[in-house]
mmCIF file of C-alpha atoms in Angstrom:
data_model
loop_
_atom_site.group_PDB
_atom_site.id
_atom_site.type_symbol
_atom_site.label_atom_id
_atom_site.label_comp_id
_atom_site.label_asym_id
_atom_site.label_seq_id
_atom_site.Cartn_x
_atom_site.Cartn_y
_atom_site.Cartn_z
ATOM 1 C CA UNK L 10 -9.276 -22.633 -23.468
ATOM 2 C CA UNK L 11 -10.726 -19.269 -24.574
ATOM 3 C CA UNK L 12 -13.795 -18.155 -22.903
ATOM 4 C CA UNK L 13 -16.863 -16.693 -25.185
ATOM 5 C CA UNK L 14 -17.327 -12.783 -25.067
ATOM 6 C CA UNK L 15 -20.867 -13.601 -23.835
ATOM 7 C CA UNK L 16 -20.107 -15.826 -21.187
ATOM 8 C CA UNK L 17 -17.075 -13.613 -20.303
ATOM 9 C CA UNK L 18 -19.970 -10.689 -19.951
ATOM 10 C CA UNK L 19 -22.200 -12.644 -17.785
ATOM 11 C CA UNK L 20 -19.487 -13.206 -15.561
ATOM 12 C CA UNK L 21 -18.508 -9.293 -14.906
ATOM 13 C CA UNK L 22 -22.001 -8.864 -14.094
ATOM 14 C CA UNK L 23 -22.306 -11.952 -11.703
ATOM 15 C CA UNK L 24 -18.669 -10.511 -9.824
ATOM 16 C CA UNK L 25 -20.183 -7.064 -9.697
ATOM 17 C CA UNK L 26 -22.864 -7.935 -7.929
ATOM 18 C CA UNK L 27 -20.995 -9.970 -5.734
ATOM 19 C CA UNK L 28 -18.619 -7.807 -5.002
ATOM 20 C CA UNK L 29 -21.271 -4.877 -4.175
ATOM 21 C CA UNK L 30 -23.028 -7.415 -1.709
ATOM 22 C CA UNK L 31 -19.978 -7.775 -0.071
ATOM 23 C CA UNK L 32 -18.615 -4.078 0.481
ATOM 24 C CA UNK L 33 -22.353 -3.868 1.520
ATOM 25 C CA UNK L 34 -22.078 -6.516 4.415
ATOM 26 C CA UNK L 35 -18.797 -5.192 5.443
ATOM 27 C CA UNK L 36 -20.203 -1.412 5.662
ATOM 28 C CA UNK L 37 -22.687 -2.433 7.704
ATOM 29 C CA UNK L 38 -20.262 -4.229 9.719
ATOM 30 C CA UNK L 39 -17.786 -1.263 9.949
ATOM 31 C CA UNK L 40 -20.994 0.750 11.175
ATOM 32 C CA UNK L 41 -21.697 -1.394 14.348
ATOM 33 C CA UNK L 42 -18.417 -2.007 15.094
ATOM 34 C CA UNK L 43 -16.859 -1.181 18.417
ATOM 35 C CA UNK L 44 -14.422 1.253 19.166
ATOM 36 C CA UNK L 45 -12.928 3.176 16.091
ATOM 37 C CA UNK L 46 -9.375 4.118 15.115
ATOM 38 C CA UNK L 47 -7.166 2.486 17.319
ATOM 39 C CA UNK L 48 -4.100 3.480 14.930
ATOM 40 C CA UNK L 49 -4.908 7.144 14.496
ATOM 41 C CA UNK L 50 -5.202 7.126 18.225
ATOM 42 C CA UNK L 51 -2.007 6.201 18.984
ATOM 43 C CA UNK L 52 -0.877 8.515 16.319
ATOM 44 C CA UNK L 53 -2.644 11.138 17.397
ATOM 45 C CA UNK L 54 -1.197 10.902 21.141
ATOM 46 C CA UNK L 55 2.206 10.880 19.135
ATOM 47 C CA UNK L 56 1.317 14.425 17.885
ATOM 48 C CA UNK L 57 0.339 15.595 20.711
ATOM 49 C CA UNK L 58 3.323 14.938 22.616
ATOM 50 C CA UNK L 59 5.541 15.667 19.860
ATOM 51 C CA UNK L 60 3.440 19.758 19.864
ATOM 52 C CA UNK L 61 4.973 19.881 23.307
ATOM 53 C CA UNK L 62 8.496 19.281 22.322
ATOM 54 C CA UNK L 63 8.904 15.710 23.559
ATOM 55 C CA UNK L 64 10.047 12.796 20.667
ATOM 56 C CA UNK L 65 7.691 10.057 20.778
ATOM 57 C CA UNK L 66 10.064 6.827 21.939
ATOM 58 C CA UNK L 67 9.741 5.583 25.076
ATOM 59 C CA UNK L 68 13.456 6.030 26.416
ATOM 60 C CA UNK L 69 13.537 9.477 25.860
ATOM 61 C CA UNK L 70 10.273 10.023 27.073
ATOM 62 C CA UNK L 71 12.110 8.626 30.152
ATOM 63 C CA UNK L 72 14.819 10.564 30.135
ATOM 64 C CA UNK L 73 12.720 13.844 29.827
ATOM 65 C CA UNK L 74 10.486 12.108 33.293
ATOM 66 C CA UNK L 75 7.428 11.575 31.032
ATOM 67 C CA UNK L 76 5.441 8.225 31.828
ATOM 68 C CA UNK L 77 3.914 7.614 28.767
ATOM 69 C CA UNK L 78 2.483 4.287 26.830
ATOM 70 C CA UNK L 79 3.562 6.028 23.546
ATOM 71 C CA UNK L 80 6.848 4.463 21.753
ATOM 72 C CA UNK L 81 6.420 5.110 17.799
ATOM 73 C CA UNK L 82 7.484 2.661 15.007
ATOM 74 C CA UNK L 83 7.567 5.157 12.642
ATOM 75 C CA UNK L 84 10.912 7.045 11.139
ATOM 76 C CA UNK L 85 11.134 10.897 12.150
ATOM 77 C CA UNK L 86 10.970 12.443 8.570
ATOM 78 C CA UNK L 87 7.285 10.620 8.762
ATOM 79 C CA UNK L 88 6.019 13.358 11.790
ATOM 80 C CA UNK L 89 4.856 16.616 9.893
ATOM 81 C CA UNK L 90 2.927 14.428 7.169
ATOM 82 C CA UNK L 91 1.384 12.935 10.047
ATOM 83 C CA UNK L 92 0.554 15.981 11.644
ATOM 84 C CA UNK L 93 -1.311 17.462 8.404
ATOM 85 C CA UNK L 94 -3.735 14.068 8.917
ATOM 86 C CA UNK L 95 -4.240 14.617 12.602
ATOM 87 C CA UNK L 96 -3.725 18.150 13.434
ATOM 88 C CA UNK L 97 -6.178 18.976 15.805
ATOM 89 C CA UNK L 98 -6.367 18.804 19.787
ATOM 90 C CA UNK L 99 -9.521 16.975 19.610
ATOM 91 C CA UNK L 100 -9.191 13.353 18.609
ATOM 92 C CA UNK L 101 -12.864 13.572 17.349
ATOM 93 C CA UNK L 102 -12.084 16.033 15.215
ATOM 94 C CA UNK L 103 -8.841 13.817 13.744
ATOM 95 C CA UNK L 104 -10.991 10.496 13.296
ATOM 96 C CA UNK L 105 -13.606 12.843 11.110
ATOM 97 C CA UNK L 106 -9.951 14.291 9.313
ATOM 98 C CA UNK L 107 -9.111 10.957 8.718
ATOM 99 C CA UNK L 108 -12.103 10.090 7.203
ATOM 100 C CA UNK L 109 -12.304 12.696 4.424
ATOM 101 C CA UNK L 110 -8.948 12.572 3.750
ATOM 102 C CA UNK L 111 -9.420 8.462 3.291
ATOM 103 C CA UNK L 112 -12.548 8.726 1.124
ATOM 104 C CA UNK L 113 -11.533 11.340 -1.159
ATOM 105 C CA UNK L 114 -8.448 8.920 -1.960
ATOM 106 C CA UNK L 115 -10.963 6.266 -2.211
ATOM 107 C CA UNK L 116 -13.036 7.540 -4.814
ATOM 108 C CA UNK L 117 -9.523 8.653 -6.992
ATOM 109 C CA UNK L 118 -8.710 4.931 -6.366
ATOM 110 C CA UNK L 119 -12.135 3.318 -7.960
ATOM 111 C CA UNK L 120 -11.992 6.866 -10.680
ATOM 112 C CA UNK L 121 -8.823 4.675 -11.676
ATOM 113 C CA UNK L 122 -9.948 1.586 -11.488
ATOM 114 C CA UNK L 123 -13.167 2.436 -13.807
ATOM 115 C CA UNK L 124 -10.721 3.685 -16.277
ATOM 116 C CA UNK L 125 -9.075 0.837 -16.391
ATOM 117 C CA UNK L 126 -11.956 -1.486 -17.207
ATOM 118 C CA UNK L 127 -14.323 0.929 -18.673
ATOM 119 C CA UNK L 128 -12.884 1.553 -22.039
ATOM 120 C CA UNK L 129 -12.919 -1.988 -22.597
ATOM 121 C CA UNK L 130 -16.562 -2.457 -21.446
ATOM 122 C CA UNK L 131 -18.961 -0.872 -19.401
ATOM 123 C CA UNK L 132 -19.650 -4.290 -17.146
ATOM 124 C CA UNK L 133 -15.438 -4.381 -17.158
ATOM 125 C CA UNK L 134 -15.188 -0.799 -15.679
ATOM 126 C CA UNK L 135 -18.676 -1.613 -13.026
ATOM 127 C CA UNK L 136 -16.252 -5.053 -12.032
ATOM 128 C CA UNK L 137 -12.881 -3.165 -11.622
ATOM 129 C CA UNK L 138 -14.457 -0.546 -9.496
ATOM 130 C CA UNK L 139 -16.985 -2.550 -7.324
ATOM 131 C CA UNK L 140 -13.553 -5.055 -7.066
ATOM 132 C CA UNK L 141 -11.304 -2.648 -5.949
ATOM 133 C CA UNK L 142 -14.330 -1.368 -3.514
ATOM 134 C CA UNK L 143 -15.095 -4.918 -1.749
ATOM 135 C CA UNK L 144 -11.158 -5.463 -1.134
ATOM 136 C CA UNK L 145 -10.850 -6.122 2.967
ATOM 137 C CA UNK L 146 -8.158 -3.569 3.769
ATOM 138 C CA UNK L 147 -10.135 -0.775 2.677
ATOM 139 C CA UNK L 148 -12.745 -0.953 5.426
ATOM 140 C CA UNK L 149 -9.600 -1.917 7.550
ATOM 141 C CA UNK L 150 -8.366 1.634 6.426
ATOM 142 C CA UNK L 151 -11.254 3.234 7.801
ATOM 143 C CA UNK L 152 -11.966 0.847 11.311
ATOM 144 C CA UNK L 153 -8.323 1.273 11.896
ATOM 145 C CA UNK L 154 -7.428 4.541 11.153
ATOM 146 C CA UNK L 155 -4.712 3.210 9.073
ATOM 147 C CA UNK L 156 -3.375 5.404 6.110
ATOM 148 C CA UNK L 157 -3.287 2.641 3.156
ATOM 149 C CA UNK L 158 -5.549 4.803 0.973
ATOM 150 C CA UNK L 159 -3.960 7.839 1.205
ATOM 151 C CA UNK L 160 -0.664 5.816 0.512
ATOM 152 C CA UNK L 161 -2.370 3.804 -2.428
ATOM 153 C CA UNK L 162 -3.362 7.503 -4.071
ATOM 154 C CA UNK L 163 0.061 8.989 -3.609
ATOM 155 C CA UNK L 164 2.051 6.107 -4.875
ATOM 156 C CA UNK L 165 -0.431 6.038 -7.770
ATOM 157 C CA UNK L 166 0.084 10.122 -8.045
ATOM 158 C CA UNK L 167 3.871 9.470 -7.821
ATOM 159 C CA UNK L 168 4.072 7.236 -10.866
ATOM 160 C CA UNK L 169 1.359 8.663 -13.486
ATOM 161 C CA UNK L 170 3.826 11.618 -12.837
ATOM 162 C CA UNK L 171 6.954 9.935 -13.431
ATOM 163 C CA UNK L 172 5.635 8.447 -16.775
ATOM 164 C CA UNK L 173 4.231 11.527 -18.015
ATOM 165 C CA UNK L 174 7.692 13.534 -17.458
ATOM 166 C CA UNK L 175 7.042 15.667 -14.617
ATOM 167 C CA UNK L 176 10.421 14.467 -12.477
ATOM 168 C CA UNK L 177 9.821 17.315 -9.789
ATOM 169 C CA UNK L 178 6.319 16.369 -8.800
ATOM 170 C CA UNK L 179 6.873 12.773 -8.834
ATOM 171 C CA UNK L 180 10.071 13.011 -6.845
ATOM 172 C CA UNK L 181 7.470 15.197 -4.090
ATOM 173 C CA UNK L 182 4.760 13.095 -3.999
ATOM 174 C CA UNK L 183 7.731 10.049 -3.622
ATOM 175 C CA UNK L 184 8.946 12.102 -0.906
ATOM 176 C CA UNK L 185 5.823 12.244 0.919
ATOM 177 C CA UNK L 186 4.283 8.608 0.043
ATOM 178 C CA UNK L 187 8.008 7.636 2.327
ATOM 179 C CA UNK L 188 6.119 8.871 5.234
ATOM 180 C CA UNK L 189 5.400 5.014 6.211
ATOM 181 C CA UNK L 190 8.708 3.403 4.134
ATOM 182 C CA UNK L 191 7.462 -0.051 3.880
ATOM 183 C CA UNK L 192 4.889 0.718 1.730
ATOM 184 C CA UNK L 193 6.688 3.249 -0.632
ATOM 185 C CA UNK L 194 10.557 2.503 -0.121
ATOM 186 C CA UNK L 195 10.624 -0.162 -2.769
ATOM 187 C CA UNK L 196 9.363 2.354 -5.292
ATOM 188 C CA UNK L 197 13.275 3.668 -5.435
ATOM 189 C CA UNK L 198 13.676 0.632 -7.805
ATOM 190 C CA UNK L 199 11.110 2.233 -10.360
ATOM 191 C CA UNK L 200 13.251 5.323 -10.244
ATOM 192 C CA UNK L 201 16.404 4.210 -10.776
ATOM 193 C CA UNK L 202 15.389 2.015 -13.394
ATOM 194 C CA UNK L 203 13.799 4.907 -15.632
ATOM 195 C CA UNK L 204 17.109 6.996 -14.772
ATOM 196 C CA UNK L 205 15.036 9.436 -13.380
ATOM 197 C CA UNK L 206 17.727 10.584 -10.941
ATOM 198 C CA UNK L 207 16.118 14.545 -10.541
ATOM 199 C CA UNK L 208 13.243 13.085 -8.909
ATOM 200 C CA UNK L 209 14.996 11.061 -6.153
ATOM 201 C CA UNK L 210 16.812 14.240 -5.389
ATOM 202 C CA UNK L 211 13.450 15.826 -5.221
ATOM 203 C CA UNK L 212 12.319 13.220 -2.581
ATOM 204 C CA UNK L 213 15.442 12.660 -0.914
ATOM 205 C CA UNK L 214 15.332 16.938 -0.183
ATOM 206 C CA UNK L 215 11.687 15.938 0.720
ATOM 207 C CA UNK L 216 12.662 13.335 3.361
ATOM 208 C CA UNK L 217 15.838 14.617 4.604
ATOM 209 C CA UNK L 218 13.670 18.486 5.193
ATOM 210 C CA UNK L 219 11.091 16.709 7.494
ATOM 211 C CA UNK L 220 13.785 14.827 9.397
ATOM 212 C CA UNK L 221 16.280 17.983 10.129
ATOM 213 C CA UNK L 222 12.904 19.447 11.268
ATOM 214 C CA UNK L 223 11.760 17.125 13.788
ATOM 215 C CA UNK L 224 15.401 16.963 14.994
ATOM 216 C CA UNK L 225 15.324 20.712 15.548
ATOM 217 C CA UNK L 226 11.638 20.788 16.742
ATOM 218 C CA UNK L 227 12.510 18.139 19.621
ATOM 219 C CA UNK L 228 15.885 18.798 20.122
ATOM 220 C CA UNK L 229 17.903 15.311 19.014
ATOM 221 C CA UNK L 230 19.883 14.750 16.418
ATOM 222 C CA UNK L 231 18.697 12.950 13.592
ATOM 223 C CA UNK L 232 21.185 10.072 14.407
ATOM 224 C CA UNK L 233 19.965 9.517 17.444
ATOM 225 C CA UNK L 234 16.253 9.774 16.351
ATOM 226 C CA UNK L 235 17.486 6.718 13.817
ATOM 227 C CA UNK L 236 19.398 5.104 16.340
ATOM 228 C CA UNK L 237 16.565 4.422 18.593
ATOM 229 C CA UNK L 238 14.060 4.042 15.653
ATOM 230 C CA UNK L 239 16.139 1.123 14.117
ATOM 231 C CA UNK L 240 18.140 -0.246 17.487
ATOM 232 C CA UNK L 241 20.398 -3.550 16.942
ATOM 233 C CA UNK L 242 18.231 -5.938 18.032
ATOM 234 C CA UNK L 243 15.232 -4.018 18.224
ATOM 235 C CA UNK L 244 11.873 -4.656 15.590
ATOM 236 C CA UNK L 245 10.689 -7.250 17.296
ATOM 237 C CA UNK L 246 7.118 -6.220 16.083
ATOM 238 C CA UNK L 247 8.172 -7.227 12.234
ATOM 239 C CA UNK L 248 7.802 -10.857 13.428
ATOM 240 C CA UNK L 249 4.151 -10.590 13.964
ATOM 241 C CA UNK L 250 3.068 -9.721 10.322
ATOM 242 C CA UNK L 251 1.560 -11.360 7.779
ATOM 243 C CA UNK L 252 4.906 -11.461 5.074
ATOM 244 C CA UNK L 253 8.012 -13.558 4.138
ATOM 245 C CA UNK L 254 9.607 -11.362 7.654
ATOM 246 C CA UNK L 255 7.211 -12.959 9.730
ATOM 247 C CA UNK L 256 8.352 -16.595 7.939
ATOM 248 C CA UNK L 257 11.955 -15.597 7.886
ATOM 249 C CA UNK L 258 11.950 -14.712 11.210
ATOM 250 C CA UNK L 259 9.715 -18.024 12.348
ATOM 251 C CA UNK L 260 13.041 -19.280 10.931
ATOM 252 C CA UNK L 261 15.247 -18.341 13.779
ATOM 253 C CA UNK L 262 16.539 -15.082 11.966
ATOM 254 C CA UNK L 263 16.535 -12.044 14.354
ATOM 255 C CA UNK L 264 13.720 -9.774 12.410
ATOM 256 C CA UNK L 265 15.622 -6.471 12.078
ATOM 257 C CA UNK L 266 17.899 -8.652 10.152
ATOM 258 C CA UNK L 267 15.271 -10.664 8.328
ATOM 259 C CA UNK L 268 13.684 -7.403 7.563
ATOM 260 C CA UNK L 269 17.067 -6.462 5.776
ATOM 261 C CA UNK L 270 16.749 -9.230 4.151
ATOM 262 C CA UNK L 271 13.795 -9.516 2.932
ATOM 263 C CA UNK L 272 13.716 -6.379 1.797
ATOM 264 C CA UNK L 273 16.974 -6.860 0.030
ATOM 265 C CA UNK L 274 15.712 -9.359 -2.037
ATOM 266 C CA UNK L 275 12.265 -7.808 -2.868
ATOM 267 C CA UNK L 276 14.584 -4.584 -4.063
ATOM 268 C CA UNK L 277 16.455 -7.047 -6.811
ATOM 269 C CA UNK L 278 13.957 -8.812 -7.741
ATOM 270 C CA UNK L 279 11.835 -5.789 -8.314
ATOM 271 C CA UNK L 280 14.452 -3.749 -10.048
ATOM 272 C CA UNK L 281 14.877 -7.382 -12.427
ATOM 273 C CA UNK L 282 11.773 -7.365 -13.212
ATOM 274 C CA UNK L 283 11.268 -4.222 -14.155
ATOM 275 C CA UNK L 284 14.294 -5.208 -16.636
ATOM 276 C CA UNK L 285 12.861 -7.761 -18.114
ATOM 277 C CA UNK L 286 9.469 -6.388 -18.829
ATOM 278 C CA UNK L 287 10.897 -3.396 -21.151
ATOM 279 C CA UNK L 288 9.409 -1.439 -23.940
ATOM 280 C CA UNK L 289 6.437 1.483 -23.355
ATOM 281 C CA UNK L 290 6.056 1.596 -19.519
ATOM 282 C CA UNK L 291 3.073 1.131 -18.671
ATOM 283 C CA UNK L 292 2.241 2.314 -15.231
ATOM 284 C CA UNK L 293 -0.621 -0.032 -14.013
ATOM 285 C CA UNK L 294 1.906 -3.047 -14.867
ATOM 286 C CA UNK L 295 4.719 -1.263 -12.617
ATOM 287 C CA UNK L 296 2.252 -0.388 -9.635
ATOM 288 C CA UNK L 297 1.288 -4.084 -9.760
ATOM 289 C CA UNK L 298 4.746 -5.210 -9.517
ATOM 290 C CA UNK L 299 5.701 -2.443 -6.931
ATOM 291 C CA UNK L 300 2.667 -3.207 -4.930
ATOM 292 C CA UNK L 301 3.202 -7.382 -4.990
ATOM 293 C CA UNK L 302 6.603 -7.203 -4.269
ATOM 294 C CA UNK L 303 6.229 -4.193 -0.855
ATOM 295 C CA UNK L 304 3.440 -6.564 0.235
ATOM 296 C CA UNK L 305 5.224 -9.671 0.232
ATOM 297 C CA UNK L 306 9.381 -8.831 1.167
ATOM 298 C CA UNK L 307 8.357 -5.844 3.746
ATOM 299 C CA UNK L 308 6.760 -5.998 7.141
ATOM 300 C CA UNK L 309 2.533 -5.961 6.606
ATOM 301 C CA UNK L 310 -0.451 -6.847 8.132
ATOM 302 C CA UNK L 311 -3.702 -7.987 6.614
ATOM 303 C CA UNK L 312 -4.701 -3.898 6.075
ATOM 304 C CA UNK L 313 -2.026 -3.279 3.807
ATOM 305 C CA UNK L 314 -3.392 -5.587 1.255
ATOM 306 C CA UNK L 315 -4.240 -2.533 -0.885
ATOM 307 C CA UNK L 316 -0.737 -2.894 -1.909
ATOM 308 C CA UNK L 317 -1.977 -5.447 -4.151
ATOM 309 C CA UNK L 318 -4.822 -3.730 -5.795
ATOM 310 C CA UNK L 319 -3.208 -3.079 -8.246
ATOM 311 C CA UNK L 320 -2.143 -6.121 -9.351
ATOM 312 C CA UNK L 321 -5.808 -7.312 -9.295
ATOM 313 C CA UNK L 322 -6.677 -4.666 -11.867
ATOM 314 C CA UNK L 323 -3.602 -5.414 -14.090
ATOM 315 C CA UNK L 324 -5.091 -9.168 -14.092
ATOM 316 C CA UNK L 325 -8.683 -7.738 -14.570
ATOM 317 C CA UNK L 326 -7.628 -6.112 -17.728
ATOM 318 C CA UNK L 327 -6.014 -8.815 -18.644
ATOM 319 C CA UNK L 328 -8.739 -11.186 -18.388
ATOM 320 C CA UNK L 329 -10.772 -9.109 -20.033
ATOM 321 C CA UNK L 330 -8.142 -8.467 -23.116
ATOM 322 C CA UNK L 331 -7.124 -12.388 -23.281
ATOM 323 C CA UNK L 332 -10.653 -14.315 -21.845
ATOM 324 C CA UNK L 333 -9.565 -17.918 -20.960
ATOM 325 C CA UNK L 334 -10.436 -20.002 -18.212
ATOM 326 C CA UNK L 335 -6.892 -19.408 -16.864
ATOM 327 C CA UNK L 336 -7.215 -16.065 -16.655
ATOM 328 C CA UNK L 337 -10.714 -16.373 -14.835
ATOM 329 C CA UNK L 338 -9.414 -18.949 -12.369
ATOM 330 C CA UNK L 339 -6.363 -17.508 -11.011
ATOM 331 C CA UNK L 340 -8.516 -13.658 -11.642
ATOM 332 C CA UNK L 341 -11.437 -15.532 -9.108
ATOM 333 C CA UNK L 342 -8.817 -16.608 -6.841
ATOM 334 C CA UNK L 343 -7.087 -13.576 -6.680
ATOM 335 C CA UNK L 344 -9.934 -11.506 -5.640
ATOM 336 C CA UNK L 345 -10.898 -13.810 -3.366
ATOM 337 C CA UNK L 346 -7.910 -13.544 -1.289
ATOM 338 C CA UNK L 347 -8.479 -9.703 -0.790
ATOM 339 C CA UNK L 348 -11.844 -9.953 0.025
ATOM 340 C CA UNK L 349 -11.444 -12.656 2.590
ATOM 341 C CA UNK L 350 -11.761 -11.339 6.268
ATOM 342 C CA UNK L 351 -7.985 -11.082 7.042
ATOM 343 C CA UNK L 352 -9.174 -13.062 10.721
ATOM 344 C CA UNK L 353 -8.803 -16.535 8.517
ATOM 345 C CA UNK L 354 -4.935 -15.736 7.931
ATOM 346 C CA UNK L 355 -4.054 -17.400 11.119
ATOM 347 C CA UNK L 356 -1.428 -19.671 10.494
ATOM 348 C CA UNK L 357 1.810 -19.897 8.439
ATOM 349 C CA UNK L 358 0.043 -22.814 6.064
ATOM 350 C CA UNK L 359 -2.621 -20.352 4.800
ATOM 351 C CA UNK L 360 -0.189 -17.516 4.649
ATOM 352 C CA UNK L 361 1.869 -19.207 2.223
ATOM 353 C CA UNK L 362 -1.179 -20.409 0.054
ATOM 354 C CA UNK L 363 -2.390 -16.490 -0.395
ATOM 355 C CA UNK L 364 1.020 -16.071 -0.938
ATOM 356 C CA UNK L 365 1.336 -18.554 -3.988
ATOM 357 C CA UNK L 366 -1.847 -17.105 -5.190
ATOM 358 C CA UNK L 367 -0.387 -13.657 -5.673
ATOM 359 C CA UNK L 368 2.838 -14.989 -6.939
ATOM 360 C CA UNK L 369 0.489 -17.110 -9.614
ATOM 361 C CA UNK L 370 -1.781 -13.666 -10.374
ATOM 362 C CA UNK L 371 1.785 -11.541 -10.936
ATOM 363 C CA UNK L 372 3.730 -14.400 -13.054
ATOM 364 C CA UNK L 373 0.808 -14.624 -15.289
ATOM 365 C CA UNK L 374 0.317 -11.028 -15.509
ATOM 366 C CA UNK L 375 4.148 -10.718 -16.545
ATOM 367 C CA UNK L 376 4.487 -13.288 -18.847
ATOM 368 C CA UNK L 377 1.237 -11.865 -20.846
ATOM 369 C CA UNK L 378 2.841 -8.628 -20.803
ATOM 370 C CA UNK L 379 6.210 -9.650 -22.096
ATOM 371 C CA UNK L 380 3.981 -11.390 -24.990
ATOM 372 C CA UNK L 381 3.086 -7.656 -25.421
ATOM 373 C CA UNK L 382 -0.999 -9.050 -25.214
ATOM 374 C CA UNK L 383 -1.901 -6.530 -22.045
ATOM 375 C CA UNK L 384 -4.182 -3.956 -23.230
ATOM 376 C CA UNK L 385 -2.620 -0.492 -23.712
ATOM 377 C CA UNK L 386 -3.772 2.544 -20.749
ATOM 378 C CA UNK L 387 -3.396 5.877 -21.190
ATOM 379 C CA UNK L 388 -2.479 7.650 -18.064
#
């Protein structure tokens, strides 16, 4: 049932509004909250041990006689990207870091989203931007000290770059978005599926660089840094996220395997997808796709729903291209789910329901597009 231009209008405005009230509330929340940037800290401790020679896991802290809490989950090519967002002695100092760093990417993130919406409409490009803004994980970003912005911005950088030719600089900023691999690994699919071979050289160089220099810096071999990164057994941690791991591994399935697994799967069924939506590539489409898939096969929590803002501007434009009450349901329900405090994801039954949502908002959003009705972007 199509929905009237005028009705469709009235709706952008009531969202924005809503939306605005809501990344209001949670600001103010954010501003009396306790304690800031529990993640950075821990990262930051990381650093500091890692300035002093010493590899951040916990057995060979040991072995060097350092008692220390710190045991890091991420890979060893990921420690001078770190460094460049925590660099400094102080951890005051890092947390203010941190925070320009995240709101400069946040303002390229709702730049994008405006242009998305905006040549459509003006209310379209005030709803895709006030949207994006009241999404949950990016005040998560900032209470945290988490790095999904900076992430979002990269892997955005990475692929306007791909699709406009320039293989060296995509294949960098790919290199350097791999700094935290289950957000960017999947990505590799988009690659090989354009052919564009020169730029996963680029950021394999890029990856394989930062991990001979860590090696060297702290004096292990990079086979033993990925030995006790990735131990048999070990990634216990995967279990408690919020993704098919966690329900895999609920399952009985040890989660370094179901992590395997999962990601496995989302790798095919990315890479199939990307297949059987062919013709001009649009980039928005793919960075939906990439983002749905990462956030559903690969270890998350609740902050790395900005994975998914993508998707929720695809469907935007969408619903604003092809108005129907369809498209504003499943568009409504959609945003809901990444505005939602992620505290109500507590159980496996509401996991899966968010879970069918997105699958829902990303079918619908493929099947338009393979009906060639998605609105054209230039990026």
């Amino acid at each position: 049932m199509t929905l009237g231009r005028e009705t469709q209008e009235r709706l952008l405005r009531l969202f924005t509004a809503a939306c605005l009230l809501v990344a209001g509330l949670r600001l103010a929340a954010l501003a009396m909250s306790g304690p800031l940037s529990w993640d950075l800290q821990l990262r930051h401790n990381e650093l500091r041990l890692l300035e002093q020679f010493h590899y951040p896991r916990e057995d060979l802290l040991l072995a060097a006689g350092i008692v220390s809490p710190a045991n890091t989950v991420y890979p060893p090519h990921a420690f001078p990207w770190l460094w460049l967002l925590a660099p400094f002695a102080d951890f005051g100092l890092n947390q203010l870091w941190h925070g320009v760093w995240s709101l400069a990417a946040l303002a390229v993130l709702l730049r994008f989203a405006w242009g998305v919406g905006a040549p459509l409409s003006r209310p379209a490009g005030w709803a895709c931007m006030s949207g994006t803004l009241a999404v949950a994980a990016n005040f998560s970003t900032f209470r945290l000290g988490q790095y999904g912005l900076i992430q979002i911005v990269l892997m955005l950088g990475a692929t306007l770059a791909l699709y406009r030719g320039h293989s060296a600089r995509s294949g960098l900023l790919f290199g350097v978005t791999l700094f935290k691999p289950t957000n960017a690994a999947l990505m590799t699919a988009v690659f090989l599926r354009e052919r564009r071979f020169a730029a996963l050289a680029v950021a394999a160089l890029v990856v394989t660089a930062s991990a001979v220099a860590v090696g060297q810096w702290s004096g292990h071999s990079i086979a033993a840094l990925l030995a006790i990164t990735y131990p048999p057994g070990g990634m216990r941690f995967t279990a408690d996220g919020t993704s098919l791991v966690t329900l895999v591994a609920a399952w009985g399935v040890p989660p370094r395997e179901a992590s395997l697994l999962c990601a496995m799967a989302g790798f095919a069924v990315l890479f199939g997808a990307l297949r059987w939506v062919d013709g001009p590539r649009d980039p928005l489409l793919v960075l939906a796709l990439t983002g749905f898939v990462t956030r559903i096969s690969l270890y998350h929590r609740p902050y790395d729903d900005l994975l998914l803002v993508f998707l929720l501007l695809a469907l935007f434009r969408l619903w604003i291209v092809a108005p129907s009450w369809r498209t504003t349901a499943v568009t409504l329900a959609l945003a809901t789910t990444l505005h939602l405090p992620s505290r109500l994801v507590t159980s496996q039954g509401a996991m899966l329901a968010i879970f069918a949502v997105w699958t829902v908002a990303v079918v619908l959003v493929l099947v338009e597009a393979s009906r060639g009705t998605r609105a054209e972007r230039r990026c």
